[in-house]
Amino acid sequence: MAKKLLGKDVAQHMQETLEEKIAALEARGVTPTLALVRVGARGDDMAYERSAIKRMDALGIRVRQVILDADASQQALETAVAALSDDPDVHGVMIFQPLPAPLSAEPLKAILDPRKDVDGMSPVNMAKVFSGDPSAMAPCTPQAVIEILDDYGIDLIGKRVTVVGRSMVVGRPLAMLLLERHATVTICHTKTDALMARCREAEVLVAACGRANMIGADMVGDGAIVIDVGINVGADGKLCGDVDFAAVEPVASAITPVPGGVGSVTTSVLAKHVVEAAAVLNGVTIDT
Ligand code: NDP
């Protein structure tokens, strides 16, 4: 039976560390502040918004909600993001994506101050992630995977790690973060030959392919550590991951559940990034 790697425990440890950093900022008159920019009223966005606000409230991070109508113009969105980027009282800005058509996030990546880019969308942060710059703010989800591995003391040096998925929000940045931890990383995608073999040989297998229950027991090596990034709605209407948890748990040595795994750590990473940004923007040195 595999050990369950629980996101709530990781989030709790991160919260304890963050509380100290926030107190240090408060002592200097800085209240870390996050702006959440939502266009329209998508259910997914609103659910994440609620959970982000809950996490920030628990930590004493101020939240400013900026909500635009689903039919807002590109100009209105860009103006809103530019105002937040220039506002000295705002330290982090997260823009819910995907944006409703025909809006484009591309121009926003250049408008947003990279120091406030707490979900790692800007080319500046992505370049830092790819070059191994420690000042990078990576997208929250891949960073959440790293936080879980770190919290459970999973050593990555020299390990064979396979990441299934190569998107710019999860697979690719995650592969770079793992490489920075000296893992030997294989990135798989829909054109990968012998996907099963690439997965089976992994000591740490990360599923980020967006296919409900795709990773079965036959794709997992004995005793592998399995991290499931996927969030899907299964045939039974319930939330499930990209890993078939019931089938894989007996084979793996450790596994993240869905829900309760990676997804429960992303808002803590968001909070961590807001705190780091508040420190940088105010010239305060805190060790995060
Ligand atoms: P994308 O759809 O953008 O990317 C999926 C990737 O998986 C692609 O690179 C694709 O390959 C690859 N892939 C898809 N099917 C297969 C297959 N059959 N075999 C091999 N590779 C495959 O998804 P995201 O990266 O945005 O998200 C991945 C998962 O993570 C989703 O389940 C999503 O819901 C979840 N997620 C979870 C978050 C969290 O907080 N836990 C946050 C963000 C996402 P190719 O490039 O060739 O098309």
mmCIF file with all atom_site columns, N, CA and C in Angstrom, residues 95-128:
data_model
loop_
_atom_site.group_PDB
_atom_site.id
_atom_site.type_symbol
_atom_site.label_atom_id
_atom_site.label_alt_id
_atom_site.label_comp_id
_atom_site.label_asym_id
_atom_site.label_entity_id
_atom_site.label_seq_id
_atom_site.pdbx_PDB_ins_code
_atom_site.Cartn_x
_atom_site.Cartn_y
_atom_site.Cartn_z
_atom_site.occupancy
_atom_site.B_iso_or_equiv
_atom_site.pdbx_formal_charge
_atom_site.auth_seq_id
_atom_site.auth_comp_id
_atom_site.auth_asym_id
_atom_site.auth_atom_id
_atom_site.pdbx_PDB_model_num
ATOM 1   N N  . ILE A 1 95  ? -4.132  36.363 -13.237 1.00 0.00 ? 95  ILE A N  1
ATOM 2   C CA . ILE A 1 95  ? -5.209  36.526 -14.224 1.00 0.00 ? 95  ILE A CA 1
ATOM 3   C C  . ILE A 1 95  ? -5.740  35.139 -14.558 1.00 0.00 ? 95  ILE A C  1
ATOM 4   N N  . PHE A 1 96  ? -7.030  34.936 -14.337 1.00 0.00 ? 96  PHE A N  1
ATOM 5   C CA . PHE A 1 96  ? -7.608  33.619 -14.632 1.00 0.00 ? 96  PHE A CA 1
ATOM 6   C C  . PHE A 1 96  ? -7.588  33.348 -16.127 1.00 0.00 ? 96  PHE A C  1
ATOM 7   N N  . GLN A 1 97  ? -7.119  32.150 -16.459 1.00 0.00 ? 97  GLN A N  1
ATOM 8   C CA . GLN A 1 97  ? -7.066  31.730 -17.859 1.00 0.00 ? 97  GLN A CA 1
ATOM 9   C C  . GLN A 1 97  ? -7.654  30.339 -17.995 1.00 0.00 ? 97  GLN A C  1
ATOM 10  N N  . PRO A 1 98  ? -8.183  29.957 -19.155 1.00 0.00 ? 98  PRO A N  1
ATOM 11  C CA . PRO A 1 98  ? -8.230  30.755 -20.382 1.00 0.00 ? 98  PRO A CA 1
ATOM 12  C C  . PRO A 1 98  ? -9.237  31.899 -20.288 1.00 0.00 ? 98  PRO A C  1
ATOM 13  N N  . LEU A 1 99  ? -8.923  32.968 -21.027 1.00 0.00 ? 99  LEU A N  1
ATOM 14  C CA . LEU A 1 99  ? -9.816  34.123 -21.099 1.00 0.00 ? 99  LEU A CA 1
ATOM 15  C C  . LEU A 1 99  ? -10.936 33.815 -22.085 1.00 0.00 ? 99  LEU A C  1
ATOM 16  N N  . PRO A 1 100 ? -12.108 34.413 -21.882 1.00 0.00 ? 100 PRO A N  1
ATOM 17  C CA . PRO A 1 100 ? -13.171 34.191 -22.874 1.00 0.00 ? 100 PRO A CA 1
ATOM 18  C C  . PRO A 1 100 ? -12.767 34.768 -24.236 1.00 0.00 ? 100 PRO A C  1
ATOM 19  N N  . ALA A 1 101 ? -13.124 34.045 -25.300 1.00 0.00 ? 101 ALA A N  1
ATOM 20  C CA . ALA A 1 101 ? -12.834 34.541 -26.656 1.00 0.00 ? 101 ALA A CA 1
ATOM 21  C C  . ALA A 1 101 ? -13.580 35.854 -26.866 1.00 0.00 ? 101 ALA A C  1
ATOM 22  N N  . PRO A 1 102 ? -13.013 36.801 -27.600 1.00 0.00 ? 102 PRO A N  1
ATOM 23  C CA . PRO A 1 102 ? -11.763 36.730 -28.343 1.00 0.00 ? 102 PRO A CA 1
ATOM 24  C C  . PRO A 1 102 ? -10.577 37.326 -27.580 1.00 0.00 ? 102 PRO A C  1
ATOM 25  N N  . LEU A 1 103 ? -10.674 37.425 -26.252 1.00 0.00 ? 103 LEU A N  1
ATOM 26  C CA . LEU A 1 103 ? -9.601  38.074 -25.498 1.00 0.00 ? 103 LEU A CA 1
ATOM 27  C C  . LEU A 1 103 ? -8.318  37.243 -25.558 1.00 0.00 ? 103 LEU A C  1
ATOM 28  N N  . SER A 1 104 ? -7.182  37.953 -25.526 1.00 0.00 ? 104 SER A N  1
ATOM 29  C CA . SER A 1 104 ? -5.887  37.276 -25.580 1.00 0.00 ? 104 SER A CA 1
ATOM 30  C C  . SER A 1 104 ? -5.049  37.633 -24.356 1.00 0.00 ? 104 SER A C  1
ATOM 31  N N  . ALA A 1 105 ? -4.421  36.615 -23.794 1.00 0.00 ? 105 ALA A N  1
ATOM 32  C CA . ALA A 1 105 ? -3.540  36.844 -22.644 1.00 0.00 ? 105 ALA A CA 1
ATOM 33  C C  . ALA A 1 105 ? -2.152  37.302 -23.097 1.00 0.00 ? 105 ALA A C  1
ATOM 34  N N  . GLU A 1 106 ? -1.841  37.094 -24.365 1.00 0.00 ? 106 GLU A N  1
ATOM 35  C CA . GLU A 1 106 ? -0.466  37.377 -24.844 1.00 0.00 ? 106 GLU A CA 1
ATOM 36  C C  . GLU A 1 106 ? 0.002   38.789 -24.499 1.00 0.00 ? 106 GLU A C  1
ATOM 37  N N  . PRO A 1 107 ? -0.781  39.861 -24.860 1.00 0.00 ? 107 PRO A N  1
ATOM 38  C CA . PRO A 1 107 ? -0.285  41.209 -24.550 1.00 0.00 ? 107 PRO A CA 1
ATOM 39  C C  . PRO A 1 107 ? -0.112  41.449 -23.050 1.00 0.00 ? 107 PRO A C  1
ATOM 40  N N  . LEU A 1 108 ? -0.905  40.733 -22.241 1.00 0.00 ? 108 LEU A N  1
ATOM 41  C CA . LEU A 1 108 ? -0.842  40.944 -20.785 1.00 0.00 ? 108 LEU A CA 1
ATOM 42  C C  . LEU A 1 108 ? 0.502   40.501 -20.228 1.00 0.00 ? 108 LEU A C  1
ATOM 43  N N  . LYS A 1 109 ? 1.107   39.502 -20.882 1.00 0.00 ? 109 LYS A N  1
ATOM 44  C CA . LYS A 1 109 ? 2.384   38.968 -20.410 1.00 0.00 ? 109 LYS A CA 1
ATOM 45  C C  . LYS A 1 109 ? 3.467   40.047 -20.438 1.00 0.00 ? 109 LYS A C  1
ATOM 46  N N  . ALA A 1 110 ? 3.315   40.970 -21.402 1.00 0.00 ? 110 ALA A N  1
ATOM 47  C CA . ALA A 1 110 ? 4.302   42.055 -21.502 1.00 0.00 ? 110 ALA A CA 1
ATOM 48  C C  . ALA A 1 110 ? 3.902   43.240 -20.624 1.00 0.00 ? 110 ALA A C  1
ATOM 49  N N  . ILE A 1 111 ? 2.606   43.387 -20.370 1.00 0.00 ? 111 ILE A N  1
ATOM 50  C CA . ILE A 1 111 ? 2.124   44.547 -19.597 1.00 0.00 ? 111 ILE A CA 1
ATOM 51  C C  . ILE A 1 111 ? 2.405   44.358 -18.107 1.00 0.00 ? 111 ILE A C  1
ATOM 52  N N  . LEU A 1 112 ? 2.247   43.123 -17.625 1.00 0.00 ? 112 LEU A N  1
ATOM 53  C CA . LEU A 1 112 ? 2.380   42.855 -16.190 1.00 0.00 ? 112 LEU A CA 1
ATOM 54  C C  . LEU A 1 112 ? 3.849   42.908 -15.758 1.00 0.00 ? 112 LEU A C  1
ATOM 55  N N  . ASP A 1 113 ? 4.100   43.672 -14.700 1.00 0.00 ? 113 ASP A N  1
ATOM 56  C CA . ASP A 1 113 ? 5.445   43.725 -14.112 1.00 0.00 ? 113 ASP A CA 1
ATOM 57  C C  . ASP A 1 113 ? 5.857   42.293 -13.733 1.00 0.00 ? 113 ASP A C  1
ATOM 58  N N  . PRO A 1 114 ? 6.960   41.770 -14.280 1.00 0.00 ? 114 PRO A N  1
ATOM 59  C CA . PRO A 1 114 ? 7.339   40.378 -13.982 1.00 0.00 ? 114 PRO A CA 1
ATOM 60  C C  . PRO A 1 114 ? 7.523   40.110 -12.489 1.00 0.00 ? 114 PRO A C  1
ATOM 61  N N  . ARG A 1 115 ? 7.809   41.160 -11.723 1.00 0.00 ? 115 ARG A N  1
ATOM 62  C CA . ARG A 1 115 ? 7.981   40.977 -10.269 1.00 0.00 ? 115 ARG A CA 1
ATOM 63  C C  . ARG A 1 115 ? 6.643   40.680 -9.593  1.00 0.00 ? 115 ARG A C  1
ATOM 64  N N  . LYS A 1 116 ? 5.531   41.043 -10.278 1.00 0.00 ? 116 LYS A N  1
ATOM 65  C CA . LYS A 1 116 ? 4.186   40.798 -9.718  1.00 0.00 ? 116 LYS A CA 1
ATOM 66  C C  . LYS A 1 116 ? 3.523   39.576 -10.363 1.00 0.00 ? 116 LYS A C  1
ATOM 67  N N  . ASP A 1 117 ? 4.261   38.912 -11.216 1.00 0.00 ? 117 ASP A N  1
ATOM 68  C CA . ASP A 1 117 ? 3.705   37.820 -12.019 1.00 0.00 ? 117 ASP A CA 1
ATOM 69  C C  . ASP A 1 117 ? 3.713   36.527 -11.203 1.00 0.00 ? 117 ASP A C  1
ATOM 70  N N  . VAL A 1 118 ? 2.785   36.444 -10.244 1.00 0.00 ? 118 VAL A N  1
ATOM 71  C CA . VAL A 1 118 ? 2.829   35.367 -9.243  1.00 0.00 ? 118 VAL A CA 1
ATOM 72  C C  . VAL A 1 118 ? 2.404   33.997 -9.775  1.00 0.00 ? 118 VAL A C  1
ATOM 73  N N  . ASP A 1 119 ? 1.867   33.941 -11.002 1.00 0.00 ? 119 ASP A N  1
ATOM 74  C CA . ASP A 1 119 ? 1.577   32.630 -11.585 1.00 0.00 ? 119 ASP A CA 1
ATOM 75  C C  . ASP A 1 119 ? 2.488   32.350 -12.786 1.00 0.00 ? 119 ASP A C  1
ATOM 76  N N  . GLY A 1 120 ? 3.623   33.027 -12.813 1.00 0.00 ? 120 GLY A N  1
ATOM 77  C CA . GLY A 1 120 ? 4.672   32.703 -13.784 1.00 0.00 ? 120 GLY A CA 1
ATOM 78  C C  . GLY A 1 120 ? 4.239   32.682 -15.242 1.00 0.00 ? 120 GLY A C  1
ATOM 79  N N  . MET A 1 121 ? 3.444   33.674 -15.666 1.00 0.00 ? 121 MET A N  1
ATOM 80  C CA . MET A 1 121 ? 2.982   33.670 -17.055 1.00 0.00 ? 121 MET A CA 1
ATOM 81  C C  . MET A 1 121 ? 3.893   34.461 -17.991 1.00 0.00 ? 121 MET A C  1
ATOM 82  N N  . SER A 1 122 ? 4.693   35.358 -17.430 1.00 0.00 ? 122 SER A N  1
ATOM 83  C CA . SER A 1 122 ? 5.453   36.268 -18.311 1.00 0.00 ? 122 SER A CA 1
ATOM 84  C C  . SER A 1 122 ? 6.678   35.564 -18.900 1.00 0.00 ? 122 SER A C  1
ATOM 85  N N  . PRO A 1 123 ? 7.092   36.006 -20.088 1.00 0.00 ? 123 PRO A N  1
ATOM 86  C CA . PRO A 1 123 ? 8.290   35.413 -20.695 1.00 0.00 ? 123 PRO A CA 1
ATOM 87  C C  . PRO A 1 123 ? 9.526   35.581 -19.810 1.00 0.00 ? 123 PRO A C  1
ATOM 88  N N  . VAL A 1 124 ? 9.548   36.643 -19.020 1.00 0.00 ? 124 VAL A N  1
ATOM 89  C CA . VAL A 1 124 ? 10.704  36.876 -18.143 1.00 0.00 ? 124 VAL A CA 1
ATOM 90  C C  . VAL A 1 124 ? 10.802  35.728 -17.123 1.00 0.00 ? 124 VAL A C  1
ATOM 91  N N  . ASN A 1 125 ? 9.684   35.421 -16.487 1.00 0.00 ? 125 ASN A N  1
ATOM 92  C CA . ASN A 1 125 ? 9.718   34.340 -15.492 1.00 0.00 ? 125 ASN A CA 1
ATOM 93  C C  . ASN A 1 125 ? 9.943   32.981 -16.137 1.00 0.00 ? 125 ASN A C  1
ATOM 94  N N  . MET A 1 126 ? 9.324   32.781 -17.299 1.00 0.00 ? 126 MET A N  1
ATOM 95  C CA . MET A 1 126 ? 9.516   31.492 -17.967 1.00 0.00 ? 126 MET A CA 1
ATOM 96  C C  . MET A 1 126 ? 10.994  31.319 -18.345 1.00 0.00 ? 126 MET A C  1
ATOM 97  N N  . ALA A 1 127 ? 11.614  32.395 -18.836 1.00 0.00 ? 127 ALA A N  1
ATOM 98  C CA . ALA A 1 127 ? 13.036  32.306 -19.199 1.00 0.00 ? 127 ALA A CA 1
ATOM 99  C C  . ALA A 1 127 ? 13.883  32.004 -17.968 1.00 0.00 ? 127 ALA A C  1
ATOM 100 N N  . LYS A 1 128 ? 13.495  32.608 -16.847 1.00 0.00 ? 128 LYS A N  1
ATOM 101 C CA . LYS A 1 128 ? 14.234  32.337 -15.600 1.00 0.00 ? 128 LYS A CA 1
ATOM 102 C C  . LYS A 1 128 ? 14.079  30.872 -15.180 1.00 0.00 ? 128 LYS A C  1
#
